[in-house]
CSV table of C-alpha atoms in Angstrom, one decimal:
chain,number,residue,atom,x,y,z
A,1,MET,CA,-69.2,-50.6,-22.2
A,2,THR,CA,-69.8,-50.0,-26.3
A,3,THR,CA,-71.0,-52.3,-28.2
A,4,THR,CA,-70.9,-53.4,-31.8
A,5,SER,CA,-74.5,-51.2,-32.5
A,6,VAL,CA,-73.7,-48.3,-35.2
A,7,ALA,CA,-73.5,-44.7,-33.0
A,8,PRO,CA,-74.4,-41.8,-34.5
A,9,GLN,CA,-72.9,-40.2,-37.5
A,10,LEU,CA,-70.9,-36.9,-36.7
A,11,THR,CA,-71.4,-34.2,-39.3
A,12,ASP,CA,-68.8,-32.7,-41.2
A,13,GLU,CA,-69.7,-29.2,-38.7
A,14,GLN,CA,-69.5,-31.7,-35.7
A,15,MET,CA,-66.4,-32.8,-36.0
A,16,GLU,CA,-64.9,-29.7,-37.0
A,17,GLU,CA,-67.0,-28.2,-33.7
A,18,LEU,CA,-65.6,-31.0,-31.5
A,19,GLY,CA,-61.9,-30.5,-32.5
A,20,ARG,CA,-61.9,-27.0,-31.2
A,21,LYS,CA,-63.6,-27.9,-27.9
A,22,LEU,CA,-60.7,-30.3,-27.7
A,23,ASP,CA,-58.0,-28.1,-29.0
A,24,ALA,CA,-59.0,-25.4,-26.6
A,25,ILE,CA,-58.9,-27.8,-23.4
A,26,ARG,CA,-55.8,-29.0,-24.5
A,27,GLU,CA,-54.7,-25.2,-25.1
A,28,ASP,CA,-55.7,-24.0,-21.8
A,29,VAL,CA,-54.6,-27.3,-19.5
A,30,MET,CA,-50.5,-26.6,-21.9
A,31,SER,CA,-51.1,-23.0,-20.7
A,32,ASN,CA,-51.5,-23.6,-16.9
A,33,LEU,CA,-48.2,-26.0,-16.6
A,34,ASP,CA,-45.5,-24.2,-14.7
A,35,GLU,CA,-42.6,-24.8,-12.2
A,36,ASN,CA,-45.4,-26.0,-9.3
A,37,ASP,CA,-46.1,-28.5,-11.9
A,38,ALA,CA,-42.3,-30.1,-12.5
A,39,THR,CA,-42.4,-29.8,-8.9
A,40,TYR,CA,-44.7,-32.3,-8.4
A,41,ILE,CA,-43.6,-35.2,-10.9
A,42,HIS,CA,-40.1,-34.6,-9.1
A,43,ARG,CA,-41.3,-35.4,-5.7
A,44,VAL,CA,-43.2,-37.8,-6.4
A,45,ILE,CA,-40.7,-39.8,-8.2
A,46,LYS,CA,-37.9,-39.1,-5.2
A,47,PHE,CA,-41.5,-40.5,-3.1
A,48,GLN,CA,-41.9,-43.6,-4.7
A,49,ARG,CA,-38.5,-44.4,-4.7
A,50,ALA,CA,-37.5,-43.8,-1.3
A,51,LEU,CA,-40.6,-45.4,-0.6
A,52,GLU,CA,-39.3,-49.0,-2.4
A,53,THR,CA,-36.0,-48.5,-0.9
A,54,ALA,CA,-37.4,-48.5,2.0
A,55,ALA,CA,-39.8,-51.7,2.1
A,56,ARG,CA,-36.9,-54.2,0.4
A,57,ALA,CA,-34.8,-52.9,3.4
A,58,THR,CA,-38.1,-53.7,6.1
A,59,LEU,CA,-38.3,-57.1,4.2
A,60,LEU,CA,-34.8,-57.3,4.8
A,61,VAL,CA,-36.2,-58.3,9.0
A,62,SER,CA,-39.0,-60.3,7.6
A,63,LEU,CA,-38.9,-62.8,9.6
A,64,PHE,CA,-40.7,-60.7,12.6
A,65,PRO,CA,-44.2,-60.8,11.2
A,66,PRO,CA,-45.0,-56.6,11.6
A,67,ALA,CA,-41.9,-56.6,9.2
A,68,TRP,CA,-43.4,-58.1,6.9
A,69,PHE,CA,-46.7,-57.1,6.7
A,70,ALA,CA,-44.4,-53.5,7.1
A,71,GLY,CA,-42.6,-54.3,3.9
A,72,THR,CA,-44.9,-55.9,1.9
A,73,ALA,CA,-47.8,-52.4,2.5
A,74,MET,CA,-44.6,-50.0,1.3
A,75,LEU,CA,-43.5,-52.0,-1.5
A,76,THR,CA,-47.2,-52.3,-3.1
A,77,VAL,CA,-48.1,-48.9,-2.6
A,78,ALA,CA,-44.6,-47.9,-3.8
A,79,LYS,CA,-45.0,-49.9,-6.6
A,80,ILE,CA,-48.5,-48.9,-7.7
A,81,VAL,CA,-47.3,-45.1,-7.5
A,82,GLU,CA,-44.6,-46.1,-10.4
A,83,ASN,CA,-47.2,-47.8,-12.7
A,84,MET,CA,-50.0,-45.5,-12.5
A,85,GLU,CA,-48.4,-42.7,-11.1
A,86,LEU,CA,-45.0,-42.3,-13.1
A,87,GLY,CA,-45.0,-45.0,-15.7
A,88,HIS,CA,-48.3,-44.9,-17.4
A,89,ASN,CA,-48.8,-41.1,-17.6
A,90,ILE,CA,-44.9,-40.5,-18.0
A,91,LEU,CA,-45.1,-42.9,-20.7
A,92,HIS,CA,-48.6,-40.9,-22.2
A,93,GLY,CA,-46.4,-37.9,-22.8
A,94,GLN,CA,-48.1,-36.1,-19.9
A,95,TRP,CA,-44.8,-34.5,-18.6
A,96,ASP,CA,-42.9,-34.3,-22.5
A,97,TRP,CA,-43.6,-30.3,-22.3
A,98,MET,CA,-40.9,-29.8,-19.6
A,99,ARG,CA,-38.1,-31.4,-21.9
A,100,ASP,CA,-36.6,-33.0,-19.3
A,101,PRO,CA,-34.5,-36.2,-20.9
A,102,GLU,CA,-34.7,-38.0,-18.0
A,103,ILE,CA,-38.3,-37.6,-17.7
A,104,HIS,CA,-40.0,-38.1,-21.3
A,105,SER,CA,-42.1,-40.8,-23.7
A,106,THR,CA,-39.4,-41.4,-25.3
A,107,THR,CA,-37.0,-42.5,-22.4
A,108,TRP,CA,-38.5,-43.6,-19.7
A,109,GLU,CA,-38.3,-46.7,-18.9
A,110,TRP,CA,-39.9,-48.6,-16.0
A,111,ASP,CA,-39.5,-51.9,-13.3
A,112,ILE,CA,-42.3,-53.9,-15.3
A,113,LEU,CA,-41.7,-57.3,-17.5
A,114,VAL,CA,-43.5,-55.5,-20.4
A,115,PRO,CA,-41.0,-52.8,-22.7
A,116,ALA,CA,-41.3,-49.1,-22.6
A,117,GLU,CA,-41.9,-49.5,-26.4
A,118,ASP,CA,-44.2,-52.7,-26.6
A,119,TRP,CA,-46.9,-50.7,-23.5
A,120,LYS,CA,-46.8,-47.4,-25.6
A,121,TYR,CA,-47.6,-49.3,-28.6
A,122,ALA,CA,-50.4,-51.7,-27.4
A,123,HIS,CA,-52.0,-48.8,-24.9
A,124,ASN,CA,-51.7,-45.9,-26.5
A,125,ASN,CA,-51.8,-46.8,-29.8
A,126,LEU,CA,-54.2,-49.6,-29.9
A,127,HIS,CA,-56.6,-48.9,-26.6
A,128,HIS,CA,-56.8,-44.4,-26.9
A,129,MET,CA,-57.3,-45.5,-30.7
A,130,TRP,CA,-60.1,-47.8,-30.0
A,131,THR,CA,-61.4,-47.1,-26.5
A,132,ASN,CA,-64.2,-49.8,-25.8
A,133,VAL,CA,-64.4,-51.2,-29.9
A,134,ILE,CA,-64.8,-54.9,-29.7
A,135,GLY,CA,-62.5,-56.1,-31.8
A,136,LYS,CA,-60.0,-53.2,-32.1
A,137,ASP,CA,-59.8,-52.9,-28.8
A,138,PRO,CA,-57.2,-55.3,-27.1
A,139,ASP,CA,-57.8,-53.9,-23.4
A,140,ILE,CA,-61.4,-55.8,-23.4
A,141,GLY,CA,-60.9,-59.0,-21.8
A,142,TYR,CA,-57.3,-58.9,-22.9
A,143,GLY,CA,-57.5,-61.5,-25.7
A,144,ILE,CA,-59.2,-64.3,-23.1
A,145,LEU,CA,-61.5,-62.5,-21.2
A,146,ARG,CA,-65.9,-62.0,-21.6
A,147,VAL,CA,-66.5,-58.4,-20.0
A,148,SER,CA,-69.3,-57.9,-22.9
A,149,LYS,CA,-72.2,-59.7,-24.0
A,150,ASP,CA,-71.4,-58.6,-28.0
A,151,GLN,CA,-68.1,-60.7,-28.0
A,152,PRO,CA,-68.6,-63.5,-29.0
A,153,TRP,CA,-68.6,-66.9,-26.6
A,154,GLU,CA,-66.1,-69.3,-26.5
A,155,ARG,CA,-65.8,-72.5,-24.7
A,156,HIS,CA,-63.3,-71.7,-22.4
A,157,HIS,CA,-64.5,-68.6,-20.8
A,158,LEU,CA,-66.2,-71.5,-18.4
A,159,PHE,CA,-63.3,-71.2,-16.8
A,160,GLN,CA,-63.0,-67.2,-16.4
A,161,LEU,CA,-63.5,-66.8,-13.0
A,162,LEU,CA,-60.0,-69.2,-13.1
A,163,ILE,CA,-57.9,-67.4,-15.4
A,164,ASN,CA,-59.1,-63.8,-14.5
A,165,ALA,CA,-58.0,-65.6,-11.2
A,166,TRP,CA,-54.4,-66.3,-12.1
A,167,LEU,CA,-54.5,-63.0,-13.7
A,168,SER,CA,-55.1,-60.6,-11.3
A,169,THR,CA,-52.2,-62.8,-9.2
A,170,ASN,CA,-49.5,-62.3,-12.8
A,171,PHE,CA,-51.0,-59.5,-14.1
A,172,GLU,CA,-47.2,-58.3,-15.1
A,173,THR,CA,-47.1,-61.5,-17.2
A,174,GLY,CA,-50.0,-61.1,-18.8
A,175,VAL,CA,-49.5,-57.4,-19.8
A,176,ALA,CA,-46.1,-58.7,-21.4
A,177,ARG,CA,-47.7,-61.4,-23.4
A,178,TYR,CA,-50.4,-58.8,-24.3
A,179,ALA,CA,-48.7,-56.5,-25.7
A,180,THR,CA,-46.6,-58.9,-27.4
A,181,GLU,CA,-49.7,-59.2,-30.1
A,182,PRO,CA,-48.7,-57.1,-33.7
A,183,GLU,CA,-51.3,-55.3,-35.6
A,184,VAL,CA,-51.2,-58.2,-38.9
A,185,ASP,CA,-53.1,-59.9,-40.4
A,186,PRO,CA,-51.8,-63.7,-40.4
A,187,ASN,CA,-54.2,-64.6,-44.0
A,188,GLU,CA,-51.9,-62.4,-45.9
A,189,PRO,CA,-48.5,-64.0,-47.9
A,190,SER,CA,-46.2,-61.6,-45.7
A,191,GLY,CA,-48.7,-61.4,-42.1
A,192,TRP,CA,-47.1,-64.5,-40.8
A,193,LYS,CA,-43.4,-63.4,-41.1
A,194,GLN,CA,-44.1,-60.3,-39.8
A,195,GLN,CA,-45.9,-62.2,-36.5
A,196,ALA,CA,-43.7,-64.2,-36.1
A,197,GLU,CA,-40.3,-61.4,-36.3
A,198,HIS,CA,-43.1,-58.8,-34.0
A,199,GLY,CA,-42.7,-62.0,-31.6
A,200,VAL,CA,-38.9,-62.2,-32.0
A,201,ARG,CA,-38.2,-58.8,-31.5
A,202,HIS,CA,-40.5,-58.2,-28.6
A,203,PHE,CA,-39.4,-61.7,-26.6
A,204,LYS,CA,-35.4,-59.8,-26.7
A,205,ASN,CA,-37.0,-57.2,-25.4
A,206,MET,CA,-38.9,-58.6,-22.8
A,207,TRP,CA,-36.6,-61.0,-22.0
A,208,GLY,CA,-33.6,-57.8,-21.9
A,209,LYS,CA,-36.4,-56.8,-19.0
A,210,ALA,CA,-36.7,-60.6,-17.0
A,211,ARG,CA,-33.1,-60.7,-16.6
A,212,PRO,CA,-32.6,-57.5,-13.7
A,213,HIS,CA,-36.4,-58.8,-12.0
A,214,ILE,CA,-35.2,-62.6,-11.6
A,215,ILE,CA,-31.9,-61.7,-10.1
A,216,LYS,CA,-32.9,-59.2,-8.2
A,217,ASP,CA,-36.7,-60.3,-7.2
A,218,TYR,CA,-35.7,-64.6,-7.0
A,219,ILE,CA,-32.3,-65.0,-6.3
A,220,ALA,CA,-30.7,-61.8,-4.9
A,221,PHE,CA,-33.4,-60.6,-2.5
A,222,PRO,CA,-34.7,-64.1,-1.8
A,223,LEU,CA,-31.2,-64.8,0.0
A,224,LEU,CA,-30.6,-61.7,1.6
A,225,SER,CA,-33.8,-62.0,3.6
A,226,GLY,CA,-33.8,-65.7,4.1
A,227,PRO,CA,-36.3,-67.6,4.2
A,228,SER,CA,-39.0,-65.9,5.2
A,229,ALA,CA,-39.6,-63.1,2.3
């Protein structure tokens, strides 16, 4: 984990050289993209959707333990594929080169509580701009966990094991909450107003995502599956 110690300062020439090397890597990757890559992402999308459909269909008979186990395992894999191989990468712009309006960072929306636009701001604009820089990268402990000795110790860290256990079982909600933090200074005259406006906007966006989740996962599906689901 990067600490708060000062790293060696690169000269202007070293920065230019680093930039050239990074541009060369990007150019090499982009020049090798072709129809095989496009076919791959389309296959992953079809696989993920088919797997989730099969998982939920299996859980409809989850009164039987093997069906519950198989359905839960399939749904777990489907969610992992959706979040990491699809949502995370597509929202990073990995597939924007295809110019496919269905698979583009500006149009893709995933099946989790945090809206894509809010996630892109917190993850792409903050986390990747300030990766592992304490005080800048919000992914370091998500604002509640102490994961580096360079983070100031606070009393609530005494309960960190319990907090981490809660976070591990409610990660989707935690990420949605963490993405609400605006990059404003509350000490500025307009800071609190900006925070309030950001919070209202994010709540509306998140509620728009939460409604279908509540209906699907907590009302419709349990009624179809029975009490054992």
